[in-house]
Every structure is written in C-alpha cells, then in structure tokens.
PDB file of C-alpha atoms in Angstrom:
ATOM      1  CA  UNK C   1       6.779 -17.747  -9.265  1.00 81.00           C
ATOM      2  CA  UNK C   2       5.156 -15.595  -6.395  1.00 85.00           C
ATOM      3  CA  UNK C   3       7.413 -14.265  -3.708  1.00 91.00           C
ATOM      4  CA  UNK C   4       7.524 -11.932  -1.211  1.00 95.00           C
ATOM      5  CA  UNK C   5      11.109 -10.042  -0.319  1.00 96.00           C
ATOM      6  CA  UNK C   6      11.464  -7.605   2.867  1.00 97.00           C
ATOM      7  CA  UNK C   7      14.300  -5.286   3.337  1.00 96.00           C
ATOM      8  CA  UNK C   8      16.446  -4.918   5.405  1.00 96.00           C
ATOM      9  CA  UNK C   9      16.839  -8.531   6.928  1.00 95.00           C
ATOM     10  CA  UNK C  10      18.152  -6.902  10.396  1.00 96.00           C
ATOM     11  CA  UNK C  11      17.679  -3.877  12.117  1.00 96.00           C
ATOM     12  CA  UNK C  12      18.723  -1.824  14.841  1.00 98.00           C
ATOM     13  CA  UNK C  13      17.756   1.092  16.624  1.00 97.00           C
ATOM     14  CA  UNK C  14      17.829   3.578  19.833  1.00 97.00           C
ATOM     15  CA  UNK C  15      14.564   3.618  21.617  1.00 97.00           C
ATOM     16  CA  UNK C  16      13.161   7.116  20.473  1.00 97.00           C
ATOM     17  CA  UNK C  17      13.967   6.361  16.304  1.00 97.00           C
ATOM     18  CA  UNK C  18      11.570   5.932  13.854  1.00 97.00           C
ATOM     19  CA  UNK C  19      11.769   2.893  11.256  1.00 98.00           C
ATOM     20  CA  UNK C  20      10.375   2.168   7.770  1.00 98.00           C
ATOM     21  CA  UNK C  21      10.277  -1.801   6.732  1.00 98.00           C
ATOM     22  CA  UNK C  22       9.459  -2.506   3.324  1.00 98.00           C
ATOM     23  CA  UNK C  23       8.232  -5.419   1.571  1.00 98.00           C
ATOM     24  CA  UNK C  24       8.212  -5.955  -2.046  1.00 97.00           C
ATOM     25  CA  UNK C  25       6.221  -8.777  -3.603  1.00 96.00           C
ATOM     26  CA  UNK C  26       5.176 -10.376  -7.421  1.00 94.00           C
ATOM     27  CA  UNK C  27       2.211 -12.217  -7.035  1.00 89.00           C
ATOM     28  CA  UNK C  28      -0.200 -12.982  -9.238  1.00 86.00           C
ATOM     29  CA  UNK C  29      -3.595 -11.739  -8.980  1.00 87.00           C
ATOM     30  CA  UNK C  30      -3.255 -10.209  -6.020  1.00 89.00           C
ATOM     31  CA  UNK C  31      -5.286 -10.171  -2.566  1.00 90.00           C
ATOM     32  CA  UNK C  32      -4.529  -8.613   0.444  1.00 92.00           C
ATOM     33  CA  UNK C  33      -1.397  -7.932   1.985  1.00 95.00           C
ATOM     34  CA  UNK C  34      -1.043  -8.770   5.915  1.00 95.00           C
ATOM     35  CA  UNK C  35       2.147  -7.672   8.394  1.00 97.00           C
ATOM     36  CA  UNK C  36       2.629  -9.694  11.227  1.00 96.00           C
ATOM     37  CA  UNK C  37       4.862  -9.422  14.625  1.00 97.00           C
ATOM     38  CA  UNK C  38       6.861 -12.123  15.733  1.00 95.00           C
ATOM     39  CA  UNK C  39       8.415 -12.011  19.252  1.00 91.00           C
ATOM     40  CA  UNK C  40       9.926 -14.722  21.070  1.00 81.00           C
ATOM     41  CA  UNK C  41       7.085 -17.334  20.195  1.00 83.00           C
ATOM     42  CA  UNK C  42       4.173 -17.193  17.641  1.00 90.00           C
ATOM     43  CA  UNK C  43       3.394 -14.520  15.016  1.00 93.00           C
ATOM     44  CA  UNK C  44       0.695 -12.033  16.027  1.00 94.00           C
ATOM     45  CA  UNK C  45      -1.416  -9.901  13.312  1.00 94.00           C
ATOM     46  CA  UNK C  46      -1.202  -6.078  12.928  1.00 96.00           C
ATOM     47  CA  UNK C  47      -2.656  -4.993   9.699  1.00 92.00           C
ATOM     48  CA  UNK C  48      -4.008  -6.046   6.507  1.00 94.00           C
ATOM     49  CA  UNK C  49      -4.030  -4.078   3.380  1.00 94.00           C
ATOM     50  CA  UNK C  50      -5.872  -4.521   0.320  1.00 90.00           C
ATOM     51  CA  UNK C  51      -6.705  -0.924  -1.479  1.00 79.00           C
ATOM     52  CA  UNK C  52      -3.836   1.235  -2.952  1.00 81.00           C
ATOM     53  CA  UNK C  53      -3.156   4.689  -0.375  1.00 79.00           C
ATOM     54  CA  UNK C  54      -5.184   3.618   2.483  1.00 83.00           C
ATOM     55  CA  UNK C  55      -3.010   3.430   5.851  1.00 87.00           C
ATOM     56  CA  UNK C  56      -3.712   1.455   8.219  1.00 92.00           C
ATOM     57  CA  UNK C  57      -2.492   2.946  11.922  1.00 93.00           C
ATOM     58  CA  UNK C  58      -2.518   1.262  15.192  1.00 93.00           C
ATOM     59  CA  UNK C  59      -0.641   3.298  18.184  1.00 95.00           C
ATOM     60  CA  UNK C  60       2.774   3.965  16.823  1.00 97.00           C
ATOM     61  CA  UNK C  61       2.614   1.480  13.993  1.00 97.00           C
ATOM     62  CA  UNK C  62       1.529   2.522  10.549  1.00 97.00           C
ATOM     63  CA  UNK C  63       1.305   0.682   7.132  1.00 96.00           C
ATOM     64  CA  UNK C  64      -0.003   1.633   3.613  1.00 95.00           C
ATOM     65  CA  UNK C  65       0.172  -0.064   0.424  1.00 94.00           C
ATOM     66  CA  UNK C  66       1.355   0.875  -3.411  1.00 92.00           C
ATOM     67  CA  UNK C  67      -0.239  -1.685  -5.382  1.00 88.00           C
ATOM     68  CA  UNK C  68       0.999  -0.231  -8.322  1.00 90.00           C
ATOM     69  CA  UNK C  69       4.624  -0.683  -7.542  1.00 90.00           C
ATOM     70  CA  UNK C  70       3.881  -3.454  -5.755  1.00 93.00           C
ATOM     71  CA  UNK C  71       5.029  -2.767  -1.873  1.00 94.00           C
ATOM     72  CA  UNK C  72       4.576  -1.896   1.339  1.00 96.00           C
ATOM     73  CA  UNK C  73       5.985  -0.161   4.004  1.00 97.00           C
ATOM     74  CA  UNK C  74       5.353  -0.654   7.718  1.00 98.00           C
ATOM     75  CA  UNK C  75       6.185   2.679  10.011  1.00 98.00           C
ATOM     76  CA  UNK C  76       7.118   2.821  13.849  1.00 98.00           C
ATOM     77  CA  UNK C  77       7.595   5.983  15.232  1.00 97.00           C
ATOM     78  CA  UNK C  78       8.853   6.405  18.866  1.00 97.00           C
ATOM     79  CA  UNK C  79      10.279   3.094  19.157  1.00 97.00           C
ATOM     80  CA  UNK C  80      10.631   1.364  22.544  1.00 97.00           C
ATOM     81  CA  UNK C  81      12.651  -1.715  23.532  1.00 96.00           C
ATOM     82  CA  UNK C  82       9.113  -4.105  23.236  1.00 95.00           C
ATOM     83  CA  UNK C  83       9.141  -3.343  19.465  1.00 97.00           C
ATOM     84  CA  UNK C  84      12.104  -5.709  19.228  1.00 97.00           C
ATOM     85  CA  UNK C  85      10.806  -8.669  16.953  1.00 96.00           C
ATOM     86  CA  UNK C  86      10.736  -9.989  13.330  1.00 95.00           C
ATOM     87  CA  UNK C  87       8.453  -8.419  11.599  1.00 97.00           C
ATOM     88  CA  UNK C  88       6.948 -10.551   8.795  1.00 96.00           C
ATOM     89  CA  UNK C  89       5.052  -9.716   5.465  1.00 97.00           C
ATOM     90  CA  UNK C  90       2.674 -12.225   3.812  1.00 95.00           C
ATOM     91  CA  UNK C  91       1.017 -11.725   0.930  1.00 94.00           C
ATOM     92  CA  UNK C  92      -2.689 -13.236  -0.577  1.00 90.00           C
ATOM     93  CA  UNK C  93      -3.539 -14.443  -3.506  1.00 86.00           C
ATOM     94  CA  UNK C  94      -6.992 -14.604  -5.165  1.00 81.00           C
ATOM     95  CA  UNK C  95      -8.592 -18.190  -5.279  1.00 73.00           C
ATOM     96  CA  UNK C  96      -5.625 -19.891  -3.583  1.00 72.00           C
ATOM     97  CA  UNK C  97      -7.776 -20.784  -0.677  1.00 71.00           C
ATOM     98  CA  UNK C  98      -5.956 -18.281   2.336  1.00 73.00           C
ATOM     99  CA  UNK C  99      -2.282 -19.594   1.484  1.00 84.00           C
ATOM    100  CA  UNK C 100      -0.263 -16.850   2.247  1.00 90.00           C
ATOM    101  CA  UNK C 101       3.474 -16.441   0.843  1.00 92.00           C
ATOM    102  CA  UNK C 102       5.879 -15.313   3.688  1.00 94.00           C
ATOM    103  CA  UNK C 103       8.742 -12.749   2.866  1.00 95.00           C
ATOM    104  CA  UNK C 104      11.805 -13.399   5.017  1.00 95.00           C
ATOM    105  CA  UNK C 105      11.091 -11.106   8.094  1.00 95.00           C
ATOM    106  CA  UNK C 106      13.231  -8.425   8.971  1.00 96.00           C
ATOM    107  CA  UNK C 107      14.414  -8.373  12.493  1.00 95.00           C
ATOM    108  CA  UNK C 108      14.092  -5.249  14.575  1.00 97.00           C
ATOM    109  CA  UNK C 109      16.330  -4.429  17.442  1.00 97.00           C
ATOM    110  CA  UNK C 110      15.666  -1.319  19.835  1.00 97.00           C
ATOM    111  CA  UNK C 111      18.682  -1.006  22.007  1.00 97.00           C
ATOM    112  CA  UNK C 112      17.507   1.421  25.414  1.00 94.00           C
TER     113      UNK C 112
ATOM    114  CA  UNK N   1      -8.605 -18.240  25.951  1.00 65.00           C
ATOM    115  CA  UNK N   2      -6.717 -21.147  24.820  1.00 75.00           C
ATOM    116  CA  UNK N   3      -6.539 -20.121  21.261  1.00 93.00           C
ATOM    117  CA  UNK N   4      -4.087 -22.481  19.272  1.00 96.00           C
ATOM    118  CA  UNK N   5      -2.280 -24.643  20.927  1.00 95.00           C
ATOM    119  CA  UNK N   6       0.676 -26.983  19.515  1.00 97.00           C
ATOM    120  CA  UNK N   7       2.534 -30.092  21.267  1.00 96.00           C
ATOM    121  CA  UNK N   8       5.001 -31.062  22.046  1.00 96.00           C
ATOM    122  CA  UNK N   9       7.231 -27.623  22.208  1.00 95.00           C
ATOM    123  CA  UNK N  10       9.977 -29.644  22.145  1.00 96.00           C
ATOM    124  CA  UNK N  11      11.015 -32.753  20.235  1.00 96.00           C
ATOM    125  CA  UNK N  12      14.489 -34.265  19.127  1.00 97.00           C
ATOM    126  CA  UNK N  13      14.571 -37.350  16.938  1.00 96.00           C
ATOM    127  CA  UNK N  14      16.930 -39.532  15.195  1.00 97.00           C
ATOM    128  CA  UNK N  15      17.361 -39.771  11.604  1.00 97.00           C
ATOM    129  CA  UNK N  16      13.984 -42.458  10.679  1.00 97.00           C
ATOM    130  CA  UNK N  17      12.144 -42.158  13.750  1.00 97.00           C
ATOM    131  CA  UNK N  18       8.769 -40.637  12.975  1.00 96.00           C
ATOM    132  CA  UNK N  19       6.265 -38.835  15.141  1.00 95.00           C
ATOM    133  CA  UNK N  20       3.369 -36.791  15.123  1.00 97.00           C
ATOM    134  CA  UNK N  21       3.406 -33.183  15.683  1.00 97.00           C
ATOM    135  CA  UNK N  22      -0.418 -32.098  17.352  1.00 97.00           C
ATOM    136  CA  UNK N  23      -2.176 -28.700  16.904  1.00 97.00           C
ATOM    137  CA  UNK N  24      -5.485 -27.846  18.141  1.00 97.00           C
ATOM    138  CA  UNK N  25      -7.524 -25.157  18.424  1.00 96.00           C
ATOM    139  CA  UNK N  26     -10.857 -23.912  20.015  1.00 95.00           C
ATOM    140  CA  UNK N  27     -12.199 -21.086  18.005  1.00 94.00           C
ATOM    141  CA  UNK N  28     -14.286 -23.345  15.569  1.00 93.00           C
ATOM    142  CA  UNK N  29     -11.996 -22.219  13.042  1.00 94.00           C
ATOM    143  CA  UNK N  30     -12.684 -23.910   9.392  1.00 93.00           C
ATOM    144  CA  UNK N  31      -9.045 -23.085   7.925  1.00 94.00           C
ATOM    145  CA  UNK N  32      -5.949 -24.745   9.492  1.00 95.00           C
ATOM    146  CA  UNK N  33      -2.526 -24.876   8.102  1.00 95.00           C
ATOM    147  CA  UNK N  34       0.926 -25.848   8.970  1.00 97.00           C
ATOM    148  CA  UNK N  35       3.887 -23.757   8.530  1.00 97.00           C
ATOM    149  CA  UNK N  36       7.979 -24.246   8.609  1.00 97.00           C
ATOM    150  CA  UNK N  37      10.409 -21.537   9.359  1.00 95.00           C
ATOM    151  CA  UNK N  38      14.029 -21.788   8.860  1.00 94.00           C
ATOM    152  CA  UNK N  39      16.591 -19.167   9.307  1.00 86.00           C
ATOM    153  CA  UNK N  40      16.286 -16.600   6.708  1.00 81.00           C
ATOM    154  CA  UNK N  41      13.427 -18.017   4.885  1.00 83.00           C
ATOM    155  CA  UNK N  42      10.576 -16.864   6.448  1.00 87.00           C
ATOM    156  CA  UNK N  43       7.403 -18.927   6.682  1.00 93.00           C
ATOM    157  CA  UNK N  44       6.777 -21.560   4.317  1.00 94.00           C
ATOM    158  CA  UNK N  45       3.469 -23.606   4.209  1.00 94.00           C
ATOM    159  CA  UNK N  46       3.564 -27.323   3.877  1.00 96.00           C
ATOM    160  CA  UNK N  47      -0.123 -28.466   4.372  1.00 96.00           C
ATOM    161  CA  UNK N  48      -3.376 -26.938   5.027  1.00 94.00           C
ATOM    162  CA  UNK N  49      -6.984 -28.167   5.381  1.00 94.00           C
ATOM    163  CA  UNK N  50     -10.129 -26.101   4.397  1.00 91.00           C
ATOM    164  CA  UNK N  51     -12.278 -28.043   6.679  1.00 92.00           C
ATOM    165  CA  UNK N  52     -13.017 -31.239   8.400  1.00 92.00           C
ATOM    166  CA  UNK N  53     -12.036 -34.469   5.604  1.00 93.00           C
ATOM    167  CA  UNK N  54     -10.612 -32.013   3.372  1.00 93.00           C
ATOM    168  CA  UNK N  55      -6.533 -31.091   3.259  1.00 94.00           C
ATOM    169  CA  UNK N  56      -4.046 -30.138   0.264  1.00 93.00           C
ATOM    170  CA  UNK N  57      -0.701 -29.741   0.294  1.00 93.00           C
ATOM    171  CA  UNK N  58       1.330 -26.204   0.261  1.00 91.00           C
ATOM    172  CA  UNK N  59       4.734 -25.156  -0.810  1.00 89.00           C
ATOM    173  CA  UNK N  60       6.632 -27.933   1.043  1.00 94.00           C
ATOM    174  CA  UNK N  61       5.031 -30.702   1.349  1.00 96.00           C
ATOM    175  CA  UNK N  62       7.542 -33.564   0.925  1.00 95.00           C
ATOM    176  CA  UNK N  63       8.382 -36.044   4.199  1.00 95.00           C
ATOM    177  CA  UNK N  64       4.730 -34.729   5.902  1.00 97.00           C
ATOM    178  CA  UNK N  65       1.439 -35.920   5.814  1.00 97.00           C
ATOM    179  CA  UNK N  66      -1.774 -34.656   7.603  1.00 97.00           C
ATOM    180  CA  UNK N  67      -5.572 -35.564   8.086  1.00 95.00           C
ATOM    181  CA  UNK N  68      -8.120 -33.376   9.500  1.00 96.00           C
ATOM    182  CA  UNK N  69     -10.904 -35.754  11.151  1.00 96.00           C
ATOM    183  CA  UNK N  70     -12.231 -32.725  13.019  1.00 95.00           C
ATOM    184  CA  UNK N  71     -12.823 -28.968  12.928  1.00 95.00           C
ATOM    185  CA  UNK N  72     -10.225 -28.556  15.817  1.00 96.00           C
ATOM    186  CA  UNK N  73      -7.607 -31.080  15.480  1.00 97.00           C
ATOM    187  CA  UNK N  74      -4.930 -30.525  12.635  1.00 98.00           C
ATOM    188  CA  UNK N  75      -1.943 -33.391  13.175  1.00 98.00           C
ATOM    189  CA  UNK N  76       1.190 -32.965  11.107  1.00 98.00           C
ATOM    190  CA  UNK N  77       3.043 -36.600  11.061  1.00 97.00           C
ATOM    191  CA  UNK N  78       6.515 -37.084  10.211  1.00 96.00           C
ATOM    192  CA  UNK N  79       7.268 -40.568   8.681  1.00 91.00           C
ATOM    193  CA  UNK N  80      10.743 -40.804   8.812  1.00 96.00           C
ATOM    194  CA  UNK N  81      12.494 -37.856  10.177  1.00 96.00           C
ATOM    195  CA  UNK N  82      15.544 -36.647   8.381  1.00 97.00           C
ATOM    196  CA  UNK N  83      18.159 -33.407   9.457  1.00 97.00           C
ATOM    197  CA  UNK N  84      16.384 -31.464   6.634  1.00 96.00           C
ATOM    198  CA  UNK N  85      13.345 -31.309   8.672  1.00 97.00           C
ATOM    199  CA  UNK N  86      15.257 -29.818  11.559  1.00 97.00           C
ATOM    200  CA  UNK N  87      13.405 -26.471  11.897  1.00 97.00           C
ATOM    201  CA  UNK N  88      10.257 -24.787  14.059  1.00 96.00           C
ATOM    202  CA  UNK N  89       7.202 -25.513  12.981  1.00 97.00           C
ATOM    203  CA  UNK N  90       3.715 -23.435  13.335  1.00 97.00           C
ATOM    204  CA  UNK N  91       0.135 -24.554  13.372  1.00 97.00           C
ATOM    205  CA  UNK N  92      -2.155 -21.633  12.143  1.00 96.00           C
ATOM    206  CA  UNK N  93      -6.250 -21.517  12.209  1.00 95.00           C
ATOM    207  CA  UNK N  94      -8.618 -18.554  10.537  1.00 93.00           C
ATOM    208  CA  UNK N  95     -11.990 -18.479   9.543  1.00 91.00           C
ATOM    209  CA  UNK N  96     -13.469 -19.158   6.456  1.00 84.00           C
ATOM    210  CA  UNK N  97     -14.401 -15.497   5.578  1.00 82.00           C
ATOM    211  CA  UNK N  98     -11.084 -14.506   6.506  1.00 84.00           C
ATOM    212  CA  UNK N  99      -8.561 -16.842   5.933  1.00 79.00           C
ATOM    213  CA  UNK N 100      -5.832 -14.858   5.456  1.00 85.00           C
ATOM    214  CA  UNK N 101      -5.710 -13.829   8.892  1.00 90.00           C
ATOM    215  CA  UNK N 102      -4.168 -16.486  10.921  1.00 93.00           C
ATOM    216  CA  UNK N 103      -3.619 -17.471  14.423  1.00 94.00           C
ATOM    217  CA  UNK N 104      -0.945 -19.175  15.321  1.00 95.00           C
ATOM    218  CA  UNK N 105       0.809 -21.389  17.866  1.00 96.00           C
ATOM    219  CA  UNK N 106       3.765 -21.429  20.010  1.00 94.00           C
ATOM    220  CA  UNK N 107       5.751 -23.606  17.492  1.00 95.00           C
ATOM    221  CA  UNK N 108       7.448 -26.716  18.058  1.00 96.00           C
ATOM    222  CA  UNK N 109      11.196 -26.979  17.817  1.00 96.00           C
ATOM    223  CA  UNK N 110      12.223 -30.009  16.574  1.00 97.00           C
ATOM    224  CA  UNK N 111      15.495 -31.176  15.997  1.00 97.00           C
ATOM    225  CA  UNK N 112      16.408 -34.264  14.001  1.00 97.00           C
ATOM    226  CA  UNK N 113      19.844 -35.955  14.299  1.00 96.00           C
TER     227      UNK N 113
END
C-alpha cells in the first residue's frame, strides 16, 4: 500500500531557528513529490520535486529529494512567526491520473 | 481572482440529513477532486473527476457521491450524513498537464450530530 509519513507531527521554534521536515514515502512507481503550506484555511503549493539532488529554493524555504532512499526534506532558515502552519507532503504516482497521497502534515510553530 | 471557491464554510447536520457540499472554480481547470482531512491524517481523497461527465472514486469514497456536468462545477453530496463524516473538507482543481499541482479551497467544516 502507498503512503506517505512526515516527521515530526509538531514543531516548535524561536523566530531566528532553522528547521528540517522530512517526509518519507513507499509508492509505487513513483512521480513527483509536491510540499504544500497550510495556514489557517486552504493548502498553498511551494515546490515540486521529481529528479534525485536537485533543490528547489524559494526565499528562505528549500527542498531536495533522495529518490533512492525515498525522502525528502523541506528547509527554513531564519524563521519568522508567518512560517507557523502545517506543512504537508504529497506524493504522485505514475498513471494514477494526479491523485496525490497526503502524509500527515507536521505542524510548525515559531514562537517571537 | 476568484480561484476555487467552496460553499457553504459552514454546515452542521443531524445524523440522516443529507446535503450537498458545492465547489467551483474559474480557471478552466480539467482536474477537480475532493479531499477530507481529519486530525492527524492528513489529506485523504474521496472523489475526483478528470473532466466534464467523467468522475472516479479515490481513497474514501464510501457515504459520497459526485457528478461533474461542467468544467467548473464539482458538487460533493452527502446522502445520509453520519458522525464519521464529521471533518473539513477541500475542493481542489489543476490542469490537465499538471495535475498534481492543486488549488484548493477554503474548506467546509461540517459537523454531523
């Protein structure tokens, strides 16, 4: 059975601190890998992976991919109280029409 | 930008009632899909749709059914409501080229009593 697993489940953090979220997964026939941000309402997209060693940067988030191992990591350097949100990993598998299989989030809380 | 918009963002039913959760969006988007999340589970897919006349059902499909009679509306209908349906639920849309990256709604909490 696919699944997706993200560690830790809950997080916090002083504004300043860096954090690494990682997100293990077993599917089959793998896709693409996508990170998402979840405040208050609706999840938002940051990245999407799909090649082995290739980050993907945006500001003060960062994300890369081990495809042989089978994770990911997302990076925040410098974190400020707006990074507070569930961060969610989804991963893609080939010919299932876009379904993506949700890990559990983890929840990040920067304390000022 | 409207985007993808769900009603109602609210809803509390009894225990048999049934009612139709609504999701539409304006970005001529061919791929729509429904979502649950629950504490601690994450996002779980219960029904998505390819394109107009054309849906199939995800991981949790039980208790829900859908149609998709046009490209932008994407109703999720609950028959008869039960507590195990309590939860928020998402309405996502993406292109066809790239369906794995979805837009999403503001959710609907519902409650069922």
């Amino acid at each position: 059975e696919d699944k997706v697993v993200q560690s830790p489940l809950s997080l916090v953090v002083h504004e300043g601190d860096t954090v690494t979220l990682n997100c293990s997964y077993e599917v089959t026939n793998f896709r693409s890998l996508l990170w998402y941000k979840q405040e208050k309402k609706a999840p938002t997209f940051l990245f999407m992976l799909t090649s082995s060693g290739i980050e993907k940067k945006s500001g003060r988030l960062s994300s890369i991919l081990d495809k042989k191992e089978l994770f990911s990591i997302l990076n925040i350097t410098a974190t400020q109280t707006g990074d507070s949100a569930i961060y969610l990993c989804a991963v893609e598998a080939v010919d299932q029409g876009g379904k993506l299989i949700f890990g559990q989030g983890t929840e990040l809380s920067v304390k000022p | 930008n409207a985007g993808v918009t769900q009603t109602p963002k609210f809803q509390v039913l009894k225990t048999g009632q049934s009612m139709t959760l609504q999701c539409a969006q304006d970005m001529n988007h061919e791929y729509m899909s429904w979502y649950r999340q629950d504490p601690g589970m994450g996002l779980r897919l219960i029904h998505y749709s390819v394109g107009a006349g054309i849906t199939d059902q995800g991981e949790v499909p039980n208790g829900y059914n859908v149609s998709r009679s046009t490209t932008e509306d994407f109703p999720l209908r609950l028959l008869s409501a039960a507590p195990s349906q309590t939860s928020v639920y998402f309405c996502a849309s993406s292109k066809r080229d790239t369906k794995n990256i979805q837009y999403f709604g503001a959710g609907t909490r519902l409650s069922v009593l």
